[in-house]
mmCIF file of C-alpha atoms in Angstrom:
data_model
loop_
_atom_site.group_PDB
_atom_site.id
_atom_site.type_symbol
_atom_site.label_atom_id
_atom_site.label_comp_id
_atom_site.label_asym_id
_atom_site.label_seq_id
_atom_site.Cartn_x
_atom_site.Cartn_y
_atom_site.Cartn_z
ATOM 1 C CA UNK A 1327 0.000 0.000 0.000
ATOM 2 C CA UNK A 1328 2.743 2.489 0.943
ATOM 3 C CA UNK A 1329 4.503 1.881 -2.396
ATOM 4 C CA UNK A 1330 1.604 3.615 -4.141
ATOM 5 C CA UNK A 1331 2.413 6.866 -2.327
ATOM 6 C CA UNK A 1332 3.924 9.190 -4.933
ATOM 7 C CA UNK A 1333 3.243 12.742 -3.744
ATOM 8 C CA UNK A 1334 4.809 14.437 -0.724
ATOM 9 C CA UNK A 1335 1.538 14.506 1.283
ATOM 10 C CA UNK A 1336 0.962 10.803 0.609
ATOM 11 C CA UNK A 1337 4.476 9.852 1.687
ATOM 12 C CA UNK A 1338 4.247 11.987 4.823
ATOM 13 C CA UNK A 1339 0.944 10.313 5.650
ATOM 14 C CA UNK A 1340 2.736 6.951 5.561
ATOM 15 C CA UNK A 1341 5.641 8.228 7.662
ATOM 16 C CA UNK A 1342 3.289 9.737 10.245
ATOM 17 C CA UNK A 1343 1.473 6.421 10.654
ATOM 18 C CA UNK A 1344 -1.825 7.509 9.100
ATOM 19 C CA UNK A 1345 -2.129 4.333 7.006
ATOM 20 C CA UNK A 1346 -2.883 0.867 8.433
ATOM 21 C CA UNK A 1347 0.471 -0.912 8.010
ATOM 22 C CA UNK A 1348 2.147 -3.757 9.850
ATOM 23 C CA UNK A 1349 5.205 -2.808 11.892
ATOM 24 C CA UNK A 1350 7.449 -4.480 9.310
ATOM 25 C CA UNK A 1351 5.888 -2.689 6.339
ATOM 26 C CA UNK A 1352 5.963 0.641 8.172
ATOM 27 C CA UNK A 1353 9.676 0.248 8.884
ATOM 28 C CA UNK A 1354 10.307 -0.805 5.288
ATOM 29 C CA UNK A 1355 8.568 2.382 4.126
ATOM 30 C CA UNK A 1356 10.757 4.482 6.436
ATOM 31 C CA UNK A 1357 13.913 2.877 5.055
ATOM 32 C CA UNK A 1358 12.796 3.522 1.478
ATOM 33 C CA UNK A 1359 11.674 7.093 2.136
ATOM 34 C CA UNK A 1360 14.829 8.051 4.046
ATOM 35 C CA UNK A 1361 16.474 8.197 0.626
ATOM 36 C CA UNK A 1362 13.675 10.128 -1.053
ATOM 37 C CA UNK A 1363 14.526 12.981 -3.446
ATOM 38 C CA UNK A 1364 12.110 15.225 -1.565
ATOM 39 C CA UNK A 1365 14.059 16.675 1.374
ATOM 40 C CA UNK A 1366 10.898 17.048 3.492
ATOM 41 C CA UNK A 1367 10.081 13.363 3.086
ATOM 42 C CA UNK A 1368 13.667 12.320 3.677
ATOM 43 C CA UNK A 1369 14.027 14.305 6.902
ATOM 44 C CA UNK A 1370 10.716 13.034 8.257
ATOM 45 C CA UNK A 1371 11.702 9.412 7.604
ATOM 46 C CA UNK A 1372 15.162 9.859 9.127
ATOM 47 C CA UNK A 1373 13.661 11.425 12.249
ATOM 48 C CA UNK A 1374 11.459 8.354 12.733
ATOM 49 C CA UNK A 1375 14.402 6.005 12.129
ATOM 50 C CA UNK A 1376 16.396 7.721 14.872
ATOM 51 C CA UNK A 1377 13.944 6.204 17.356
ATOM 52 C CA UNK A 1378 14.172 2.740 15.790
ATOM 53 C CA UNK A 1379 16.528 0.084 17.140
ATOM 54 C CA UNK A 1380 19.397 -0.960 14.897
ATOM 55 C CA UNK A 1381 18.393 -4.624 14.970
ATOM 56 C CA UNK A 1382 15.002 -3.724 13.534
ATOM 57 C CA UNK A 1383 16.550 -1.578 10.805
ATOM 58 C CA UNK A 1384 18.972 -4.345 9.816
ATOM 59 C CA UNK A 1385 16.058 -6.723 9.202
ATOM 60 C CA UNK A 1386 14.789 -4.391 6.481
ATOM 61 C CA UNK A 1387 18.139 -3.797 4.752
ATOM 62 C CA UNK A 1388 18.206 -5.700 1.468
ATOM 63 C CA UNK A 1389 19.485 -5.249 -2.118
ATOM 64 C CA UNK A 1390 16.121 -3.770 -3.141
ATOM 65 C CA UNK A 1391 16.397 -0.607 -1.037
ATOM 66 C CA UNK A 1392 17.322 2.549 -3.016
ATOM 67 C CA UNK A 1393 20.920 3.695 -3.260
ATOM 68 C CA UNK A 1394 20.071 7.014 -1.588
ATOM 69 C CA UNK A 1395 18.642 5.095 1.360
ATOM 70 C CA UNK A 1396 21.928 3.203 1.691
ATOM 71 C CA UNK A 1397 23.707 6.566 1.764
ATOM 72 C CA UNK A 1398 21.386 7.896 4.483
ATOM 73 C CA UNK A 1399 21.722 4.745 6.569
ATOM 74 C CA UNK A 1400 25.512 5.031 6.304
ATOM 75 C CA UNK A 1401 25.272 8.439 7.962
ATOM 76 C CA UNK A 1402 22.924 7.035 10.607
ATOM 77 C CA UNK A 1403 25.384 4.212 11.358
ATOM 78 C CA UNK A 1404 28.078 6.828 11.930
ATOM 79 C CA UNK A 1405 25.852 8.798 14.284
ATOM 80 C CA UNK A 1406 25.096 5.643 16.281
ATOM 81 C CA UNK A 1407 28.635 4.287 16.039
ATOM 82 C CA UNK A 1408 27.028 1.025 14.959
ATOM 83 C CA UNK A 1409 29.334 -0.952 12.678
ATOM 84 C CA UNK A 1410 26.786 -3.766 12.309
ATOM 85 C CA UNK A 1411 24.608 -1.506 10.123
ATOM 86 C CA UNK A 1412 27.573 -0.919 7.811
ATOM 87 C CA UNK A 1413 28.149 -4.669 7.522
ATOM 88 C CA UNK A 1414 24.483 -5.150 6.628
ATOM 89 C CA UNK A 1415 24.673 -2.369 4.038
ATOM 90 C CA UNK A 1416 27.603 -4.141 2.388
ATOM 91 C CA UNK A 1417 25.213 -6.927 1.395
ATOM 92 C CA UNK A 1418 23.110 -4.537 -0.694
ATOM 93 C CA UNK A 1419 25.945 -4.063 -3.164
ATOM 94 C CA UNK A 1420 25.095 -0.332 -3.182
ATOM 95 C CA UNK A 1421 27.374 0.947 -0.425
ATOM 96 C CA UNK A 1422 30.049 3.323 -1.730
ATOM 97 C CA UNK A 1423 33.522 3.633 -0.266
ATOM 98 C CA UNK A 1424 33.484 7.434 -0.428
ATOM 99 C CA UNK A 1425 30.444 7.480 1.852
ATOM 100 C CA UNK A 1426 32.458 5.632 4.517
ATOM 101 C CA UNK A 1427 35.325 8.095 4.138
ATOM 102 C CA UNK A 1428 33.109 11.179 4.193
ATOM 103 C CA UNK A 1429 30.253 10.419 6.570
ATOM 104 C CA UNK A 1430 31.570 8.243 9.386
ATOM 105 C CA UNK A 1431 32.649 11.061 11.684
ATOM 106 C CA UNK A 1432 33.612 8.977 14.686
ATOM 107 C CA UNK A 1433 36.873 8.183 16.463
ATOM 108 C CA UNK A 1434 35.265 5.222 18.240
ATOM 109 C CA UNK A 1435 37.971 2.550 18.147
ATOM 110 C CA UNK A 1436 35.528 -0.277 18.834
ATOM 111 C CA UNK A 1437 33.469 0.788 15.824
ATOM 112 C CA UNK A 1438 36.480 0.794 13.513
ATOM 113 C CA UNK A 1439 38.082 -2.309 15.005
ATOM 114 C CA UNK A 1440 34.947 -4.292 14.195
ATOM 115 C CA UNK A 1441 35.056 -3.070 10.599
ATOM 116 C CA UNK A 1442 38.774 -3.497 9.881
ATOM 117 C CA UNK A 1443 38.729 -7.040 11.219
ATOM 118 C CA UNK A 1444 35.701 -7.990 9.115
ATOM 119 C CA UNK A 1445 36.778 -9.826 5.948
ATOM 120 C CA UNK A 1446 34.003 -8.482 3.706
ATOM 121 C CA UNK A 1447 34.583 -4.890 4.780
ATOM 122 C CA UNK A 1448 38.343 -5.076 4.228
ATOM 123 C CA UNK A 1449 37.824 -6.574 0.772
ATOM 124 C CA UNK A 1450 35.314 -3.812 0.028
ATOM 125 C CA UNK A 1451 37.945 -1.138 0.805
ATOM 126 C CA UNK A 1452 40.731 -2.577 -1.381
ATOM 127 C CA UNK A 1453 40.261 -0.247 -4.400
ATOM 128 C CA UNK A 1454 40.800 2.739 -2.076
ATOM 129 C CA UNK A 1455 43.015 1.156 0.544
ATOM 130 C CA UNK A 1456 45.371 4.140 0.680
ATOM 131 C CA UNK A 1457 42.485 6.480 1.525
ATOM 132 C CA UNK A 1458 41.347 4.119 4.280
ATOM 133 C CA UNK A 1459 44.903 3.918 5.614
ATOM 134 C CA UNK A 1460 44.944 7.698 5.870
ATOM 135 C CA UNK A 1461 41.596 7.697 7.668
ATOM 136 C CA UNK A 1462 42.595 5.023 10.181
ATOM 137 C CA UNK A 1463 46.060 6.430 10.843
ATOM 138 C CA UNK A 1464 44.432 9.717 11.847
ATOM 139 C CA UNK A 1465 42.455 7.834 14.503
ATOM 140 C CA UNK A 1466 44.852 5.286 15.964
ATOM 141 C CA UNK A 1467 48.192 3.585 15.268
ATOM 142 C CA UNK A 1468 46.645 0.336 16.499
ATOM 143 C CA UNK A 1469 43.859 0.567 13.918
ATOM 144 C CA UNK A 1470 46.230 1.125 11.016
ATOM 145 C CA UNK A 1471 48.295 -1.865 12.164
ATOM 146 C CA UNK A 1472 45.182 -4.045 12.306
ATOM 147 C CA UNK A 1473 44.103 -2.885 8.874
ATOM 148 C CA UNK A 1474 47.505 -3.515 7.299
ATOM 149 C CA UNK A 1475 47.529 -6.994 8.827
ATOM 150 C CA UNK A 1476 44.141 -7.706 7.240
ATOM 151 C CA UNK A 1477 45.353 -6.340 3.902
ATOM 152 C CA UNK A 1478 48.173 -8.889 3.886
ATOM 153 C CA UNK A 1479 45.561 -11.625 3.412
ATOM 154 C CA UNK A 1480 44.455 -9.974 0.175
ATOM 155 C CA UNK A 1481 47.904 -9.601 -1.396
ATOM 156 C CA UNK A 1482 46.865 -11.442 -4.551
ATOM 157 C CA UNK A 1483 43.675 -9.411 -4.967
ATOM 158 C CA UNK A 1484 45.581 -6.154 -4.402
ATOM 159 C CA UNK A 1485 48.123 -7.170 -7.045
ATOM 160 C CA UNK A 1486 45.287 -7.833 -9.501
ATOM 161 C CA UNK A 1487 43.754 -4.409 -8.804
ATOM 162 C CA UNK A 1488 47.092 -2.667 -9.279
ATOM 163 C CA UNK A 1489 47.708 -4.537 -12.528
ATOM 164 C CA UNK A 1490 44.272 -3.606 -13.825
ATOM 165 C CA UNK A 1491 44.818 0.035 -12.856
ATOM 166 C CA UNK A 1492 48.072 0.290 -14.806
ATOM 167 C CA UNK A 1493 47.074 -1.830 -17.763
ATOM 168 C CA UNK A 1494 47.243 0.225 -20.924
ATOM 169 C CA UNK A 1495 44.454 0.134 -23.491
ATOM 170 C CA UNK A 1496 45.565 2.699 -26.091
ATOM 171 C CA UNK A 1497 43.199 1.683 -28.881
ATOM 172 C CA UNK A 1498 40.172 1.588 -26.605
ATOM 173 C CA UNK A 1499 41.098 4.898 -24.954
ATOM 174 C CA UNK A 1500 41.566 6.531 -28.333
ATOM 175 C CA UNK A 1501 38.214 5.223 -29.528
ATOM 176 C CA UNK A 1502 36.492 6.625 -26.438
ATOM 177 C CA UNK A 1503 38.183 9.988 -26.851
ATOM 178 C CA UNK A 1504 37.217 10.231 -30.510
ATOM 179 C CA UNK A 1505 33.636 9.263 -29.703
ATOM 180 C CA UNK A 1506 33.465 11.864 -26.931
ATOM 181 C CA UNK A 1507 34.921 14.689 -29.017
ATOM 182 C CA UNK A 1508 33.342 13.600 -32.288
ATOM 183 C CA UNK A 1509 36.462 14.692 -34.168
ATOM 184 C CA UNK A 1510 40.240 14.786 -33.858
ATOM 185 C CA UNK A 1511 41.812 18.158 -34.659
ATOM 186 C CA UNK A 1512 45.423 18.804 -35.596
ATOM 187 C CA UNK A 1513 45.706 22.236 -33.993
ATOM 188 C CA UNK A 1514 49.137 23.064 -35.342
ATOM 189 C CA UNK A 1515 47.827 22.937 -38.905
ATOM 190 C CA UNK A 1516 44.667 24.874 -38.172
ATOM 191 C CA UNK A 1517 44.412 28.680 -38.167
ATOM 192 C CA UNK A 1518 41.514 30.377 -36.407
ATOM 193 C CA UNK A 1519 40.796 34.097 -36.492
ATOM 194 C CA UNK A 1520 38.828 34.913 -33.346
ATOM 195 C CA UNK A 1521 36.995 38.222 -32.798
ATOM 196 C CA UNK A 1522 38.452 40.611 -30.222
ATOM 197 C CA UNK A 1523 35.556 40.131 -27.792
ATOM 198 C CA UNK A 1524 36.797 36.552 -27.248
ATOM 199 C CA UNK A 1525 40.458 37.357 -26.733
ATOM 200 C CA UNK A 1526 40.742 40.891 -25.369
ATOM 201 C CA UNK A 1527 40.829 41.243 -21.589
ATOM 202 C CA UNK A 1528 39.375 44.738 -22.036
ATOM 203 C CA UNK A 1529 36.313 43.497 -23.929
ATOM 204 C CA UNK A 1530 34.004 44.710 -21.129
ATOM 205 C CA UNK A 1531 35.633 48.076 -20.437
ATOM 206 C CA UNK A 1532 33.289 51.043 -20.681
ATOM 207 C CA UNK A 1533 30.159 48.917 -21.036
ATOM 208 C CA UNK A 1534 26.999 49.435 -19.011
ATOM 209 C CA UNK A 1535 25.549 46.566 -16.975
ATOM 210 C CA UNK A 1536 23.020 45.790 -19.711
ATOM 211 C CA UNK A 1537 25.660 45.914 -22.421
ATOM 212 C CA UNK A 1538 27.916 43.610 -20.377
ATOM 213 C CA UNK A 1539 25.055 41.116 -20.115
ATOM 214 C CA UNK A 1540 24.580 41.230 -23.890
ATOM 215 C CA UNK A 1541 28.317 40.806 -24.412
ATOM 216 C CA UNK A 1542 28.317 37.693 -22.225
ATOM 217 C CA UNK A 1543 25.433 36.262 -24.242
ATOM 218 C CA UNK A 1544 27.324 36.979 -27.443
ATOM 219 C CA UNK A 1545 30.420 35.204 -26.126
ATOM 220 C CA UNK A 1546 28.401 32.191 -24.952
ATOM 221 C CA UNK A 1547 26.676 31.927 -28.337
ATOM 222 C CA UNK A 1548 29.973 32.183 -30.204
ATOM 223 C CA UNK A 1549 31.503 29.408 -28.126
ATOM 224 C CA UNK A 1550 28.435 27.222 -28.513
ATOM 225 C CA UNK A 1551 28.764 27.330 -32.312
ATOM 226 C CA UNK A 1552 32.451 26.297 -32.325
ATOM 227 C CA UNK A 1553 33.772 22.815 -32.997
ATOM 228 C CA UNK A 1554 36.138 21.062 -30.585
ATOM 229 C CA UNK A 1555 39.328 22.246 -32.229
ATOM 230 C CA UNK A 1556 38.199 25.868 -32.180
ATOM 231 C CA UNK A 1557 37.233 25.622 -28.526
ATOM 232 C CA UNK A 1558 40.629 24.195 -27.610
ATOM 233 C CA UNK A 1559 42.379 26.999 -29.454
ATOM 234 C CA UNK A 1560 40.251 29.784 -27.977
ATOM 235 C CA UNK A 1561 40.619 28.217 -24.519
ATOM 236 C CA UNK A 1562 44.366 28.814 -24.795
ATOM 237 C CA UNK A 1563 43.964 32.373 -26.078
ATOM 238 C CA UNK A 1564 40.632 33.556 -24.684
ATOM 239 C CA UNK A 1565 39.863 36.207 -22.105
ATOM 240 C CA UNK A 1566 38.486 35.785 -18.593
ATOM 241 C CA UNK A 1567 34.866 35.336 -19.700
ATOM 242 C CA UNK A 1568 35.873 32.654 -22.210
ATOM 243 C CA UNK A 1569 37.925 30.863 -19.558
ATOM 244 C CA UNK A 1570 35.017 30.948 -17.105
ATOM 245 C CA UNK A 1571 32.757 29.232 -19.613
ATOM 246 C CA UNK A 1572 35.169 26.692 -21.083
ATOM 247 C CA UNK A 1573 36.583 25.497 -17.733
ATOM 248 C CA UNK A 1574 33.162 23.880 -17.249
ATOM 249 C CA UNK A 1575 33.322 21.998 -20.554
ATOM 250 C CA UNK A 1576 33.055 18.205 -20.060
ATOM 251 C CA UNK A 1577 35.938 17.555 -22.484
ATOM 252 C CA UNK A 1578 39.287 17.094 -20.747
ATOM 253 C CA UNK A 1579 41.258 18.588 -23.653
ATOM 254 C CA UNK A 1580 39.369 21.880 -23.418
ATOM 255 C CA UNK A 1581 39.714 22.106 -19.627
ATOM 256 C CA UNK A 1582 43.475 21.466 -19.914
ATOM 257 C CA UNK A 1583 43.694 24.160 -22.590
ATOM 258 C CA UNK A 1584 42.047 26.676 -20.259
ATOM 259 C CA UNK A 1585 44.535 25.838 -17.512
ATOM 260 C CA UNK A 1586 47.316 26.249 -20.073
ATOM 261 C CA UNK A 1587 46.167 29.758 -20.974
ATOM 262 C CA UNK A 1588 49.143 32.064 -20.370
ATOM 263 C CA UNK A 1589 46.867 34.784 -18.988
ATOM 264 C CA UNK A 1590 45.115 32.705 -16.326
ATOM 265 C CA UNK A 1591 45.639 34.250 -12.872
ATOM 266 C CA UNK A 1592 46.300 32.727 -9.462
ATOM 267 C CA UNK A 1593 42.898 34.042 -8.364
ATOM 268 C CA UNK A 1594 41.183 32.141 -11.187
ATOM 269 C CA UNK A 1595 43.121 28.975 -10.462
ATOM 270 C CA UNK A 1596 42.214 29.191 -6.763
ATOM 271 C CA UNK A 1597 38.553 29.619 -7.695
ATOM 272 C CA UNK A 1598 38.661 26.543 -9.937
ATOM 273 C CA UNK A 1599 40.636 24.532 -7.357
ATOM 274 C CA UNK A 1600 38.136 25.308 -4.620
ATOM 275 C CA UNK A 1601 34.969 24.690 -6.629
ATOM 276 C CA UNK A 1602 33.423 21.236 -5.929
ATOM 277 C CA UNK A 1603 31.758 21.520 -9.348
ATOM 278 C CA UNK A 1604 35.156 21.571 -11.093
ATOM 279 C CA UNK A 1605 36.095 18.379 -12.882
ATOM 280 C CA UNK A 1606 38.402 15.902 -11.180
ATOM 281 C CA UNK A 1607 40.741 16.284 -14.167
ATOM 282 C CA UNK A 1608 41.043 20.026 -13.519
ATOM 283 C CA UNK A 1609 41.611 19.612 -9.784
ATOM 284 C CA UNK A 1610 44.196 16.836 -10.227
ATOM 285 C CA UNK A 1611 46.046 18.817 -12.906
ATOM 286 C CA UNK A 1612 46.210 21.948 -10.765
ATOM 287 C CA UNK A 1613 47.427 19.945 -7.771
ATOM 288 C CA UNK A 1614 50.177 18.239 -9.791
ATOM 289 C CA UNK A 1615 51.332 21.371 -11.626
ATOM 290 C CA UNK A 1616 53.904 23.370 -9.648
ATOM 291 C CA UNK A 1617 53.287 26.585 -11.563
ATOM 292 C CA UNK A 1618 49.521 26.477 -11.012
ATOM 293 C CA UNK A 1619 49.624 25.356 -7.374
ATOM 294 C CA UNK A 1620 52.449 27.586 -6.149
ATOM 295 C CA UNK A 1621 50.243 30.206 -4.472
ATOM 296 C CA UNK A 1622 48.984 29.692 -0.915
ATOM 297 C CA UNK A 1623 45.417 30.522 -1.985
ATOM 298 C CA UNK A 1624 45.446 27.620 -4.453
ATOM 299 C CA UNK A 1625 46.849 25.198 -1.863
ATOM 300 C CA UNK A 1626 44.184 26.226 0.654
ATOM 301 C CA UNK A 1627 41.449 25.898 -1.965
ATOM 302 C CA UNK A 1628 42.589 22.373 -2.854
ATOM 303 C CA UNK A 1629 42.604 21.271 0.786
ATOM 304 C CA UNK A 1630 39.076 22.607 1.244
ATOM 305 C CA UNK A 1631 37.745 20.934 -1.906
ATOM 306 C CA UNK A 1632 36.254 17.498 -1.100
ATOM 307 C CA UNK A 1633 37.090 16.398 -4.667
ATOM 308 C CA UNK A 1634 40.837 16.767 -4.159
ATOM 309 C CA UNK A 1635 42.484 13.309 -3.965
ATOM 310 C CA UNK A 1636 43.057 12.356 -0.334
ATOM 311 C CA UNK A 1637 46.823 11.914 -0.646
ATOM 312 C CA UNK A 1638 47.199 15.318 -2.259
ATOM 313 C CA UNK A 1639 45.007 17.065 0.317
ATOM 314 C CA UNK A 1640 46.944 15.513 3.213
ATOM 315 C CA UNK A 1641 50.250 16.553 1.670
ATOM 316 C CA UNK A 1642 49.062 20.128 1.094
ATOM 317 C CA UNK A 1643 47.663 20.264 4.622
ATOM 318 C CA UNK A 1644 51.275 20.429 5.837
ATOM 319 C CA UNK A 1645 51.589 23.881 4.218
ATOM 320 C CA UNK A 1646 48.423 25.381 5.718
ATOM 321 C CA UNK A 1647 48.624 28.161 8.303
ATOM 322 C CA UNK A 1648 47.315 27.756 11.846
ATOM 323 C CA UNK A 1649 44.251 30.010 11.503
ATOM 324 C CA UNK A 1650 43.159 28.180 8.369
ATOM 325 C CA UNK A 1651 43.791 24.809 10.028
ATOM 326 C CA UNK A 1652 41.357 25.786 12.777
ATOM 327 C CA UNK A 1653 38.691 26.541 10.185
ATOM 328 C CA UNK A 1654 39.350 23.279 8.324
ATOM 329 C CA UNK A 1655 39.032 21.307 11.572
ATOM 330 C CA UNK A 1656 35.494 22.722 11.972
ATOM 331 C CA UNK A 1657 34.485 22.560 8.308
ATOM 332 C CA UNK A 1658 31.504 20.494 7.204
ATOM 333 C CA UNK A 1659 32.602 20.328 3.586
ATOM 334 C CA UNK A 1660 35.933 18.510 3.876
ATOM 335 C CA UNK A 1661 36.339 14.808 4.596
ATOM 336 C CA UNK A 1662 36.656 13.513 8.142
ATOM 337 C CA UNK A 1663 40.244 12.462 7.466
ATOM 338 C CA UNK A 1664 41.250 16.030 6.618
ATOM 339 C CA UNK A 1665 39.302 17.462 9.569
ATOM 340 C CA UNK A 1666 40.899 15.046 12.012
ATOM 341 C CA UNK A 1667 44.394 15.656 10.695
ATOM 342 C CA UNK A 1668 43.861 19.420 10.863
ATOM 343 C CA UNK A 1669 42.535 19.121 14.430
ATOM 344 C CA UNK A 1670 45.646 17.175 15.432
ATOM 345 C CA UNK A 1671 47.905 19.856 14.032
ATOM 346 C CA UNK A 1672 46.027 22.575 15.887
ATOM 347 C CA UNK A 1673 46.465 20.915 19.278
#
């Protein structure tokens, strides 16, 4: 009956117990709705689940529950410091490693000891074992030792993962790139003559607010009509407005061209580095490029960006000033590993 609830009022009626349901069906509805796209429904379901015993919740956990519900229950397990819920969520096949790294804000050693000595959980973490090592080392030396001991039993599986990660597939990669970009452009043999409003940094000087808005529309329209090769070229030569637009392009080649623009400023790079909406390619490139990541503002932005690879963020954290470390330790946007490491450095 509760599965027929599609509108917010109908779902809230279920959550508030206004429909005749068995205790099992009611709890199943709560578990499903705690991952609902409607924030009102989600919060109402979560509030009810907070008064439900873990053993009862675990009975309802199954592969059929929505992925968003698994995410919400992961957070709830962290709040309760209940590792048994995490183990149950593993069986759904929908639990994501990043959720463990981001949402389990607890230093409870018993909680983590149970997980790192559980075979299925350790195997689940293997693709991101270095990130989990960083998380556990920030909590306890004993935990990291336990985890590394458990990893030794998966030496063969780890070797297979590493081999797969480094295996080269040039033909397949090239095919994917060509399909994504629709065409391959030899830039050195191609000459483009771009209008000044795309390349001049003074293109907006002397314009009224309305005229500036029209100019932005003109630039956006011009870029929209270009092919891939033209976009790459203008990304390397374009002005600030062009760079702002093309840095959001889904094609890696265009994003790299923007970052290779000789006129890009440290302020722009810091803005890109700190924006969670920036592509992982852009963030990783900035972090690995000494020229782009030399300024303190860029380093701080990378540490504060939850998309920055964990190893990189931890390394950059060593360069962060005390006042900024205090803010990072209290931040809700960075991962728990970064927060904990920052808190340790503050003490």
